Amino acid sequence: SNQNSVLKLAINETWGIACTDSEASHSIAGETLYLLLQREGANFQKTRVSMSLVDGQKSELQTYTTSVVIRYEGRVLLTPLIALPYATGNRTLLERDFLQKAGII
């Protein structure tokens, strides 16, 4: 079953919140996190990703990928993130692999 919640955690030593989605296949950096990571000089690689949206439509998007260190309840997890450079107002979303490694599901 799809488990959605909000977690308080640290990403690269900055505390914040992220949404979870046990059905998602990628972790997404929300707009605020993306801008913060850019300011910190994160190493983003340009790539294209094929994504299926909730309505079932597939689209290929230009994205940026990076890895971040997430601290959650005593665990330290290196986590790949995708940033959608043209998205505004989107939230940070953590996917099922992260949730499994963090012991949430």
N, CA, C and O atoms as a GROMACS GRO file, in nm:
protein
  420
    1SER      N    1   0.084  -0.119   0.000
    1SER     CA    2   0.000   0.000   0.000
    1SER      C    3   0.088   0.125   0.000
    1SER      O    4   0.200   0.123   0.050
    2ASN      N    5   0.035   0.230  -0.055
    2ASN     CA    6   0.109   0.356  -0.067
    2ASN      C    7   0.114   0.425   0.068
    2ASN      O    8   0.010   0.457   0.126
    3GLN      N    9   0.235   0.448   0.118
    3GLN     CA   10   0.251   0.517   0.246
    3GLN      C   11   0.305   0.656   0.220
    3GLN      O   12   0.413   0.672   0.162
    4ASN      N   13   0.230   0.758   0.262
    4ASN     CA   14   0.272   0.896   0.246
    4ASN      C   15   0.277   0.961   0.382
    4ASN      O   16   0.185   0.946   0.462
    5SER      N   17   0.384   1.034   0.408
    5SER     CA   18   0.395   1.108   0.533
    5SER      C   19   0.498   1.218   0.513
    5SER      O   20   0.554   1.234   0.404
    6VAL      N   21   0.522   1.293   0.618
    6VAL     CA   22   0.622   1.400   0.615
    6VAL      C   23   0.727   1.365   0.720
    6VAL      O   24   0.693   1.332   0.834
    7LEU      N   25   0.854   1.373   0.682
    7LEU     CA   26   0.965   1.341   0.773
    7LEU      C   27   1.047   1.466   0.800
    7LEU      O   28   1.067   1.549   0.712
    8LYS      N   29   1.095   1.478   0.924
    8LYS     CA   30   1.193   1.582   0.958
    8LYS      C   31   1.330   1.516   0.950
    8LYS      O   32   1.354   1.415   1.015
    9LEU      N   33   1.419   1.574   0.870
    9LEU     CA   34   1.549   1.513   0.848
    9LEU      C   35   1.649   1.619   0.807
    9LEU      O   36   1.613   1.734   0.781
   10ALA      N   37   1.776   1.580   0.801
   10ALA     CA   38   1.882   1.671   0.757
   10ALA      C   39   1.934   1.624   0.622
   10ALA      O   40   1.965   1.506   0.603
   11ILE      N   41   1.943   1.717   0.528
   11ILE     CA   42   1.999   1.689   0.397
   11ILE      C   43   2.125   1.774   0.384
   11ILE      O   44   2.118   1.897   0.386
   12ASN      N   45   2.240   1.707   0.372
   12ASN     CA   46   2.369   1.778   0.371
   12ASN      C   47   2.380   1.875   0.488
   12ASN      O   48   2.423   1.990   0.470
   13GLU      N   49   2.340   1.830   0.606
   13GLU     CA   50   2.352   1.905   0.733
   13GLU      C   51   2.250   2.017   0.750
   13GLU      O   52   2.256   2.090   0.849
   14THR      N   53   2.157   2.034   0.657
   14THR     CA   54   2.052   2.135   0.671
   14THR      C   55   1.921   2.064   0.706
   14THR      O   56   1.876   1.977   0.632
   15TRP      N   57   1.861   2.103   0.820
   15TRP     CA   58   1.737   2.039   0.862
   15TRP      C   59   1.618   2.093   0.786
   15TRP      O   60   1.610   2.212   0.756
   16GLY      N   61   1.526   2.004   0.756
   16GLY     CA   62   1.404   2.043   0.686
   16GLY      C   63   1.306   1.928   0.688
   16GLY      O   64   1.321   1.832   0.763
   17ILE      N   65   1.204   1.939   0.604
   17ILE     CA   66   1.105   1.832   0.594
   17ILE      C   67   1.098   1.784   0.450
   17ILE      O   68   1.128   1.857   0.355
   18ALA      N   69   1.057   1.660   0.435
   18ALA     CA   70   1.039   1.600   0.303
   18ALA      C   71   0.915   1.512   0.308
   18ALA      O   72   0.883   1.454   0.411
   19CYS      N   73   0.847   1.504   0.196
   19CYS     CA   74   0.732   1.414   0.182
   19CYS      C   75   0.783   1.277   0.140
   19CYS      O   76   0.889   1.265   0.079
   20THR      N   77   0.707   1.174   0.173
   20THR     CA   78   0.743   1.039   0.131
   20THR      C   79   0.634   0.984   0.041
   20THR      O   80   0.517   1.021   0.052
   21ASP      N   81   0.675   0.895  -0.049
   21ASP     CA   82   0.579   0.828  -0.137
   21ASP      C   83   0.635   0.689  -0.166
   21ASP      O   84   0.731   0.675  -0.241
   22SER      N   85   0.574   0.587  -0.106
   22SER     CA   86   0.625   0.451  -0.120
   22SER      C   87   0.604   0.396  -0.260
   22SER      O   88   0.655   0.289  -0.292
   23GLU      N   89   0.530   0.466  -0.346
   23GLU     CA   90   0.511   0.423  -0.484
   23GLU      C   91   0.608   0.492  -0.580
   23GLU      O   92   0.622   0.448  -0.694
   24ALA      N   93   0.675   0.597  -0.535
   24ALA     CA   94   0.765   0.673  -0.624
   24ALA      C   95   0.893   0.596  -0.651
   24ALA      O   96   0.944   0.526  -0.563
   25SER      N   97   0.946   0.609  -0.773
   25SER     CA   98   1.068   0.538  -0.810
   25SER      C   99   1.192   0.628  -0.804
   25SER      O  100   1.304   0.579  -0.818
   26HIS      N  101   1.174   0.758  -0.785
   26HIS     CA  102   1.286   0.852  -0.776
   26HIS      C  103   1.262   0.947  -0.659
   26HIS      O  104   1.148   0.982  -0.628
   27SER      N  105   1.371   0.988  -0.595
   27SER     CA  106   1.363   1.095  -0.496
   27SER      C  107   1.384   1.227  -0.569
   27SER      O  108   1.476   1.240  -0.650
   28ILE      N  109   1.300   1.324  -0.539
   28ILE     CA  110   1.299   1.452  -0.610
   28ILE      C  111   1.334   1.564  -0.513
   28ILE      O  112   1.277   1.572  -0.404
   29ALA      N  113   1.427   1.650  -0.552
   29ALA     CA  114   1.457   1.770  -0.474
   29ALA      C  115   1.353   1.875  -0.507
   29ALA      O  116   1.337   1.913  -0.623
   30GLY      N  117   1.282   1.923  -0.405
   30GLY     CA  118   1.186   2.031  -0.426
   30GLY      C  119   1.258   2.160  -0.462
   30GLY      O  120   1.380   2.168  -0.454
   31GLU      N  121   1.181   2.260  -0.503
   31GLU     CA  122   1.239   2.386  -0.548
   31GLU      C  123   1.333   2.448  -0.444
   31GLU      O  124   1.444   2.488  -0.478
   32THR      N  125   1.289   2.455  -0.319
   32THR     CA  126   1.370   2.518  -0.214
   32THR      C  127   1.501   2.442  -0.194
   32THR      O  128   1.607   2.502  -0.184
   33LEU      N  129   1.493   2.308  -0.187
   33LEU     CA  130   1.614   2.228  -0.168
   33LEU      C  131   1.706   2.241  -0.289
   33LEU      O  132   1.827   2.253  -0.273
   34TYR      N  133   1.651   2.239  -0.409
   34TYR     CA  134   1.732   2.253  -0.531
   34TYR      C  135   1.811   2.384  -0.528
   34TYR      O  136   1.930   2.385  -0.556
   35LEU      N  137   1.743   2.494  -0.494
   35LEU     CA  138   1.811   2.624  -0.488
   35LEU      C  139   1.918   2.626  -0.379
   35LEU      O  140   2.026   2.682  -0.399
   36LEU      N  141   1.889   2.564  -0.264
   36LEU     CA  142   1.987   2.556  -0.156
   36LEU      C  143   2.110   2.475  -0.199
   36LEU      O  144   2.223   2.517  -0.175
   37LEU      N  145   2.087   2.361  -0.263
   37LEU     CA  146   2.198   2.277  -0.308
   37LEU      C  147   2.282   2.350  -0.413
   37LEU      O  148   2.404   2.339  -0.414
   38GLN      N  149   2.215   2.426  -0.501
   38GLN     CA  150   2.290   2.506  -0.600
   38GLN      C  151   2.380   2.606  -0.530
   38GLN      O  152   2.497   2.621  -0.566
   39ARG      N  153   2.326   2.675  -0.429
   39ARG     CA  154   2.406   2.774  -0.356
   39ARG      C  155   2.524   2.709  -0.286
   39ARG      O  156   2.631   2.769  -0.275
   40GLU      N  157   2.504   2.585  -0.238
   40GLU     CA  158   2.613   2.512  -0.170
   40GLU      C  159   2.716   2.457  -0.268
   40GLU      O  160   2.819   2.405  -0.226
   41GLY      N  161   2.688   2.467  -0.397
   41GLY     CA  162   2.782   2.417  -0.498
   41GLY      C  163   2.772   2.269  -0.524
   41GLY      O  164   2.871   2.205  -0.561
   42ALA      N  165   2.653   2.212  -0.504
   42ALA     CA  166   2.634   2.068  -0.529
   42ALA      C  167   2.669   2.036  -0.674
   42ALA      O  168   2.649   2.117  -0.764
   43ASN      N  169   2.722   1.917  -0.695
   43ASN     CA  170   2.763   1.872  -0.828
   43ASN      C  171   2.643   1.809  -0.900
   43ASN      O  172   2.616   1.690  -0.882
   44PHE      N  173   2.573   1.888  -0.980
   44PHE     CA  174   2.458   1.838  -1.055
   44PHE      C  175   2.503   1.794  -1.194
   44PHE      O  176   2.579   1.864  -1.261
   45GLN      N  177   2.454   1.678  -1.236
   45GLN     CA  178   2.480   1.627  -1.371
   45GLN      C  179   2.350   1.637  -1.451
   45GLN      O  180   2.245   1.593  -1.405
   46LYS      N  181   2.358   1.695  -1.570
   46LYS     CA  182   2.239   1.707  -1.655
   46LYS      C  183   2.208   1.570  -1.714
   46LYS      O  184   2.298   1.501  -1.762
   47THR      N  185   2.082   1.531  -1.713
   47THR     CA  186   2.042   1.402  -1.768
   47THR      C  187   1.897   1.411  -1.813
   47THR      O  188   1.828   1.509  -1.785
   48ARG      N  189   1.851   1.308  -1.883
   48ARG     CA  190   1.710   1.300  -1.922
   48ARG      C  191   1.651   1.178  -1.854
   48ARG      O  192   1.713   1.072  -1.848
   49VAL      N  193   1.530   1.194  -1.802
   49VAL     CA  194   1.464   1.086  -1.730
   49VAL      C  195   1.324   1.070  -1.786
   49VAL      O  196   1.254   1.169  -1.810
   50SER      N  197   1.283   0.946  -1.808
   50SER     CA  198   1.146   0.918  -1.849
   50SER      C  199   1.064   0.897  -1.722
   50SER      O  200   1.095   0.810  -1.641
   51MET      N  201   0.959   0.977  -1.705
   51MET     CA  202   0.876   0.968  -1.585
   51MET      C  203   0.732   0.938  -1.623
   51MET      O  204   0.679   0.989  -1.722
   52SER      N  205   0.670   0.854  -1.541
   52SER     CA  206   0.526   0.831  -1.553
   52SER      C  207   0.458   0.914  -1.447
   52SER      O  208   0.491   0.905  -1.329
   53LEU      N  209   0.363   0.994  -1.489
   53LEU     CA  210   0.291   1.078  -1.396
   53LEU      C  211   0.173   1.003  -1.338
   53LEU      O  212   0.139   0.894  -1.384
   54VAL      N  213   0.110   1.062  -1.238
   54VAL     CA  214  -0.001   0.996  -1.169
   54VAL      C  215  -0.111   0.956  -1.266
   54VAL      O  216  -0.174   0.851  -1.249
   55ASP      N  217  -0.135   1.038  -1.369
   55ASP     CA  218  -0.243   1.009  -1.464
   55ASP      C  219  -0.202   0.903  -1.567
   55ASP      O  220  -0.279   0.872  -1.658
   56GLY      N  221  -0.080   0.848  -1.553
   56GLY     CA  222  -0.036   0.741  -1.642
   56GLY      C  223   0.041   0.790  -1.764
   56GLY      O  224   0.099   0.708  -1.836
   57GLN      N  225   0.043   0.919  -1.788
   57GLN     CA  226   0.116   0.972  -1.903
   57GLN      C  227   0.265   0.967  -1.876
   57GLN      O  228   0.312   0.996  -1.766
   58LYS      N  229   0.340   0.928  -1.980
   58LYS     CA  230   0.486   0.926  -1.969
   58LYS      C  231   0.541   1.050  -2.039
   58LYS      O  232   0.491   1.092  -2.143
   59SER      N  233   0.644   1.106  -1.980
   59SER     CA  234   0.711   1.217  -2.047
   59SER      C  235   0.860   1.208  -2.017
   59SER      O  236   0.901   1.161  -1.911
   60GLU      N  237   0.940   1.255  -2.112
   60GLU     CA  238   1.084   1.259  -2.092
   60GLU      C  239   1.122   1.401  -2.054
   60GLU      O  240   1.089   1.496  -2.125
   61LEU      N  241   1.190   1.414  -1.943
   61LEU     CA  242   1.221   1.546  -1.889
   61LEU      C  243   1.372   1.565  -1.878
   61LEU      O  244   1.446   1.470  -1.849
   62GLN      N  245   1.416   1.688  -1.900
   62GLN     CA  246   1.555   1.721  -1.868
   62GLN      C  247   1.562   1.744  -1.719
   62GLN      O  248   1.485   1.823  -1.663
   63THR      N  249   1.654   1.676  -1.654
   63THR     CA  250   1.667   1.687  -1.510
   63THR      C  251   1.814   1.702  -1.474
   63THR      O  252   1.903   1.690  -1.558
   64TYR      N  253   1.838   1.728  -1.347
   64TYR     CA  254   1.973   1.728  -1.292
   64TYR      C  255   1.976   1.624  -1.182
   64TYR      O  256   1.880   1.611  -1.106
   65THR      N  257   2.085   1.551  -1.172
   65THR     CA  258   2.098   1.452  -1.066
   65THR      C  259   2.219   1.485  -0.978
   65THR      O  260   2.318   1.542  -1.024
   66THR      N  261   2.208   1.450  -0.853
   66THR     CA  262   2.317   1.464  -0.758
   66THR      C  263   2.295   1.364  -0.646
   66THR      O  264   2.191   1.298  -0.641
   67SER      N  265   2.391   1.351  -0.557
   67SER     CA  266   2.374   1.267  -0.438
   67SER      C  267   2.389   1.355  -0.315
   67SER      O  268   2.471   1.447  -0.312
   68VAL      N  269   2.308   1.327  -0.215
   68VAL     CA  270   2.312   1.403  -0.090
   68VAL      C  271   2.322   1.305   0.027
   68VAL      O  272   2.290   1.187   0.014
   69VAL      N  273   2.366   1.357   0.140
   69VAL     CA  274   2.369   1.278   0.263
   69VAL      C  275   2.246   1.315   0.344
   69VAL      O  276   2.226   1.431   0.381
   70ILE      N  277   2.162   1.216   0.372
   70ILE     CA  278   2.042   1.238   0.451
   70ILE      C  279   2.060   1.173   0.587
   70ILE      O  280   2.095   1.055   0.597
   71ARG      N  281   2.036   1.250   0.693
   71ARG     CA  282   2.038   1.199   0.830
   71ARG      C  283   1.894   1.190   0.878
   71ARG      O  284   1.819   1.287   0.875
   72TYR      N  285   1.858   1.069   0.922
   72TYR     CA  286   1.722   1.048   0.970
   72TYR      C  287   1.726   0.948   1.084
   72TYR      O  288   1.767   0.833   1.065
   73GLU      N  289   1.683   0.990   1.202
   73GLU     CA  290   1.675   0.903   1.320
   73GLU      C  291   1.800   0.817   1.338
   73GLU      O  292   1.790   0.696   1.355
   74GLY      N  293   1.917   0.881   1.336
   74GLY     CA  294   2.041   0.810   1.361
   74GLY      C  295   2.102   0.740   1.241
   74GLY      O  296   2.216   0.694   1.248
   75ARG      N  297   2.030   0.732   1.132
   75ARG     CA  298   2.085   0.671   1.012
   75ARG      C  299   2.144   0.780   0.923
   75ARG      O  300   2.095   0.893   0.920
   76VAL      N  301   2.251   0.745   0.851
   76VAL     CA  302   2.314   0.836   0.755
   76VAL      C  303   2.312   0.764   0.621
   76VAL      O  304   2.375   0.659   0.605
   77LEU      N  305   2.240   0.820   0.524
   77LEU     CA  306   2.217   0.752   0.397
   77LEU      C  307   2.257   0.840   0.280
   77LEU      O  308   2.206   0.952   0.266
   78LEU      N  309   2.348   0.791   0.195
   78LEU     CA  310   2.380   0.861   0.071
   78LEU      C  311   2.266   0.834  -0.026
   78LEU      O  312   2.235   0.718  -0.056
   79THR      N  313   2.203   0.939  -0.075
   79THR     CA  314   2.079   0.926  -0.151
   79THR      C  315   2.086   1.003  -0.282
   79THR      O  316   2.116   1.122  -0.281
   80PRO      N  317   2.059   0.936  -0.395
   80PRO     CA  318   2.053   1.010  -0.522
   80PRO      C  319   1.925   1.094  -0.528
   80PRO      O  320   1.818   1.049  -0.487
   81LEU      N  321   1.938   1.214  -0.581
   81LEU     CA  322   1.824   1.304  -0.596
   81LEU      C  323   1.816   1.353  -0.739
   81LEU      O  324   1.918   1.373  -0.805
   82ILE      N  325   1.695   1.371  -0.786
   82ILE     CA  326   1.670   1.433  -0.916
   82ILE      C  327   1.612   1.571  -0.889
   82ILE      O  328   1.524   1.587  -0.804
   83ALA      N  329   1.662   1.671  -0.961
   83ALA     CA  330   1.605   1.805  -0.954
   83ALA      C  331   1.539   1.837  -1.087
   83ALA      O  332   1.595   1.809  -1.194
   84LEU      N  333   1.420   1.894  -1.080
   84LEU     CA  334   1.346   1.935  -1.199
   84LEU      C  335   1.364   2.086  -1.212
   84LEU      O  336   1.296   2.162  -1.144
   85PRO      N  337   1.457   2.131  -1.298
   85PRO     CA  338   1.496   2.272  -1.297
   85PRO      C  339   1.384   2.370  -1.330
   85PRO      O  340   1.394   2.487  -1.294
   86TYR      N  341   1.280   2.325  -1.397
   86TYR     CA  342   1.173   2.418  -1.437
   86TYR      C  343   1.053   2.413  -1.344
   86TYR      O  344   0.958   2.489  -1.361
   87ALA      N  345   1.057   2.324  -1.245
   87ALA     CA  346   0.943   2.311  -1.152
   87ALA      C  347   0.949   2.423  -1.049
   87ALA      O  348   1.056   2.459  -1.001
   88THR      N  349   0.834   2.477  -1.016
   88THR     CA  350   0.827   2.578  -0.911
   88THR      C  351   0.725   2.535  -0.807
   88THR      O  352   0.619   2.483  -0.840
   89GLY      N  353   0.760   2.556  -0.682
   89GLY     CA  354   0.667   2.525  -0.574
   89GLY      C  355   0.657   2.378  -0.539
   89GLY      O  356   0.576   2.340  -0.454
   90ASN      N  357   0.736   2.292  -0.604
   90ASN     CA  358   0.726   2.149  -0.572
   90ASN      C  359   0.802   2.118  -0.444
   90ASN      O  360   0.895   2.189  -0.406
   91ARG      N  361   0.759   2.011  -0.379
   91ARG     CA  362   0.819   1.970  -0.252
   91ARG      C  363   0.920   1.859  -0.273
   91ARG      O  364   0.918   1.789  -0.375
   92THR      N  365   1.008   1.843  -0.175
   92THR     CA  366   1.103   1.733  -0.179
   92THR      C  367   1.028   1.603  -0.151
   92THR      O  368   0.949   1.595  -0.057
   93LEU      N  369   1.055   1.502  -0.233
   93LEU     CA  370   0.985   1.374  -0.227
   93LEU      C  371   1.087   1.262  -0.215
   93LEU      O  372   1.182   1.256  -0.294
   94LEU      N  373   1.070   1.174  -0.118
   94LEU     CA  374   1.160   1.061  -0.099
   94LEU      C  375   1.090   0.933  -0.142
   94LEU      O  376   0.975   0.908  -0.104
   95GLU      N  377   1.160   0.851  -0.221
   95GLU     CA  378   1.098   0.733  -0.282
   95GLU      C  379   1.122   0.605  -0.202
   95GLU      O  380   1.185   0.607  -0.096
   96ARG      N  381   1.070   0.495  -0.255
   96ARG     CA  382   1.063   0.369  -0.181
   96ARG      C  383   1.198   0.313  -0.140
   96ARG      O  384   1.210   0.259  -0.030
   97ASP      N  385   1.304   0.323  -0.225
   97ASP     CA  386   1.434   0.268  -0.185
   97ASP      C  387   1.487   0.340  -0.061
   97ASP      O  388   1.539   0.276   0.030
   98PHE      N  389   1.473   0.473  -0.058
   98PHE     CA  390   1.515   0.548   0.061
   98PHE      C  391   1.435   0.502   0.182
   98PHE      O  392   1.491   0.479   0.289
   99LEU      N  393   1.303   0.489   0.165
   99LEU     CA  394   1.217   0.451   0.277
   99LEU      C  395   1.254   0.314   0.332
   99LEU      O  396   1.249   0.292   0.453
  100GLN      N  397   1.292   0.222   0.244
  100GLN     CA  398   1.335   0.089   0.289
  100GLN      C  399   1.468   0.097   0.363
  100GLN      O  400   1.483   0.037   0.470
  101LYS      N  401   1.565   0.170   0.306
  101LYS     CA  402   1.696   0.182   0.371
  101LYS      C  403   1.687   0.251   0.507
  101LYS      O  404   1.763   0.221   0.598
  102ALA      N  405   1.592   0.344   0.519
  102ALA     CA  406   1.574   0.418   0.644
  102ALA      C  407   1.491   0.339   0.745
  102ALA      O  408   1.472   0.384   0.858
  103GLY      N  409   1.441   0.221   0.705
  103GLY     CA  410   1.362   0.138   0.796
  103GLY      C  411   1.221   0.189   0.817
  103GLY      O  412   1.158   0.155   0.917
  104ILE      N  413   1.171   0.269   0.724
  104ILE     CA  414   1.036   0.325   0.738
  104ILE      C  415   0.931   0.229   0.685
  104ILE      O  416   0.822   0.219   0.740
  105ILE      N  417   0.966   0.156   0.577
  105ILE     CA  418   0.873   0.055   0.524
  105ILE      C  419   0.946  -0.078   0.514
  105ILE      O  420   0.886  -0.177   0.472
   0.00000   0.00000   0.00000
